[in-house]
mmCIF file of C-alpha atoms in Angstrom:
data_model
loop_
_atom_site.group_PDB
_atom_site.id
_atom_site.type_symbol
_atom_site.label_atom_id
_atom_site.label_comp_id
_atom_site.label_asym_id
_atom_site.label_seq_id
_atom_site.Cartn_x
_atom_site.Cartn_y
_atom_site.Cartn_z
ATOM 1 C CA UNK A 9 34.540 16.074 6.523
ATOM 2 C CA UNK A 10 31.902 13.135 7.489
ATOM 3 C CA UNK A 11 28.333 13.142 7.169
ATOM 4 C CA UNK A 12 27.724 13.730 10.370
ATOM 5 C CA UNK A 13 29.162 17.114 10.154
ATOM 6 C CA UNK A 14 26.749 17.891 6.999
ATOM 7 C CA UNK A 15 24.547 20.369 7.040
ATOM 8 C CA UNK A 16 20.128 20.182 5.568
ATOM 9 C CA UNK A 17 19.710 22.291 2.525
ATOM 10 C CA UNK A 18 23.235 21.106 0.658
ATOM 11 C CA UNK A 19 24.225 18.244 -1.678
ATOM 12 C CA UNK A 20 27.491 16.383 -0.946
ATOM 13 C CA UNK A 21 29.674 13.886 -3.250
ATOM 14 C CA UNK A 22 31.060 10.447 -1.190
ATOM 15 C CA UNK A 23 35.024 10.898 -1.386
ATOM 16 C CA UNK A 24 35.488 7.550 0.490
ATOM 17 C CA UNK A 25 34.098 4.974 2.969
ATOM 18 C CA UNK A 26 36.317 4.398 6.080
ATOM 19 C CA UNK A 27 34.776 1.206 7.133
ATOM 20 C CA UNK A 28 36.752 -1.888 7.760
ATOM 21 C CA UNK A 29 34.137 -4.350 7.951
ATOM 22 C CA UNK A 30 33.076 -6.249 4.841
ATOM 23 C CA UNK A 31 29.373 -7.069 6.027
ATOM 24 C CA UNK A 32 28.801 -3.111 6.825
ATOM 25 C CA UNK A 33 30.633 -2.222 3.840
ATOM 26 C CA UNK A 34 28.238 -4.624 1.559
ATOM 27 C CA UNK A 35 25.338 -3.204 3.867
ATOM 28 C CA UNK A 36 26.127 0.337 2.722
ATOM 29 C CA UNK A 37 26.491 -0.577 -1.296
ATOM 30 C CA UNK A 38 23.551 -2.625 -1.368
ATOM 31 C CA UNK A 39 22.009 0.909 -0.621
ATOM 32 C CA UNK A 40 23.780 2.232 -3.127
ATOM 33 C CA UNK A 41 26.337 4.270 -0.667
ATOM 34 C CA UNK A 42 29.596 4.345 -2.369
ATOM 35 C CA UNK A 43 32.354 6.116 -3.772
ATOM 36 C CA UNK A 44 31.075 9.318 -6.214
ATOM 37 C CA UNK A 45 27.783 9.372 -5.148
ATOM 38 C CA UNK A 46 25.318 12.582 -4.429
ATOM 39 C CA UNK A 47 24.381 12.619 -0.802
ATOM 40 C CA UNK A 48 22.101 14.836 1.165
ATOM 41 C CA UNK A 49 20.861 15.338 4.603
ATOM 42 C CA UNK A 50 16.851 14.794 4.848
ATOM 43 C CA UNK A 51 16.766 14.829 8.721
ATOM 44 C CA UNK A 52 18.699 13.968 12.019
ATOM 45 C CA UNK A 53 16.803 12.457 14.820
ATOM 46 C CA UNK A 54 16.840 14.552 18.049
ATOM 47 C CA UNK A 55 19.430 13.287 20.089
ATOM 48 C CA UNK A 56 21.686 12.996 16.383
ATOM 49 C CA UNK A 57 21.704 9.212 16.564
ATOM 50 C CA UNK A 58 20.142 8.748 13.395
ATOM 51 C CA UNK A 59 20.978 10.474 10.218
ATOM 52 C CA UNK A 60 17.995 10.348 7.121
ATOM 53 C CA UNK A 61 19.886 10.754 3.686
ATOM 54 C CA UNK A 62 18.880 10.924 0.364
ATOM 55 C CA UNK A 63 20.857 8.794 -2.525
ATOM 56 C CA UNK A 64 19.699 8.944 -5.994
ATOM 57 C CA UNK A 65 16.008 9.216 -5.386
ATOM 58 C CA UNK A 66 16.128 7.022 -2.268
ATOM 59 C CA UNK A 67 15.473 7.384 1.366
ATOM 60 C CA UNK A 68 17.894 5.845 3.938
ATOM 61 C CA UNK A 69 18.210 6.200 7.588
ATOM 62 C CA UNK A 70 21.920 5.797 9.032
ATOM 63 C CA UNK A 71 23.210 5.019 12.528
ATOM 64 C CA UNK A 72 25.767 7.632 13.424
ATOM 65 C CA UNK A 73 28.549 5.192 13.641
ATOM 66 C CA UNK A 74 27.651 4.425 10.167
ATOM 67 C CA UNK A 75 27.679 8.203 9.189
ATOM 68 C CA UNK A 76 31.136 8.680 10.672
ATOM 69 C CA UNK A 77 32.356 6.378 8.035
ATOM 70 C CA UNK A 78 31.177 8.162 4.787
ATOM 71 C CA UNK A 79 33.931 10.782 3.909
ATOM 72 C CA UNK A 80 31.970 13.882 1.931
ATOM 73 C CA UNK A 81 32.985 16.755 -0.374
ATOM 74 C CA UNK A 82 30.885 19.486 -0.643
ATOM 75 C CA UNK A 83 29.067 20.558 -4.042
ATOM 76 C CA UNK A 84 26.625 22.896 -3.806
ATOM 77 C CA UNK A 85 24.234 24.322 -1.718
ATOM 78 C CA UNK A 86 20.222 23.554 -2.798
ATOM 79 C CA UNK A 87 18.535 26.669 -1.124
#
């Protein structure tokens, strides 16, 4: 499952990032998307081009592309 098929309202753990390119890859652990991580879905844009997460207390908007690439594992649901 990717992040773009997560669902608002439950918390997901990062199994694995499927990117090949180093500069996106350093893009996404400089904010602080990696392996192990707590994920959730704060809001998708209207057309579901943009993807708002939330990772360790921050706020980060994602391109879809870049949400195709983060491989998740469910862990609970927060409602």
């Amino acid at each position: 499952m990717t992040l773009v098929e997560a669902k608002k309202g439950f918390v997901y753990r990062i199994k694995a990032l499927n990117c090949i390119q180093d500069e996106l890859l350093k893009r996404l652990y400089s904010l602080g998307i990696f392996e192990g991580v707590e994920i959730s879905i704060g809001h998708v844009s209207l057309w579901g081009h943009t993807y708002s997460v939330y990772i360790s207390g921050t706020h980060v908007a994602l391109r879809k592309s870049e949400a195709k690439m983060i491989e998740i594992e469910l862990i609970s649901n927060t409602k």
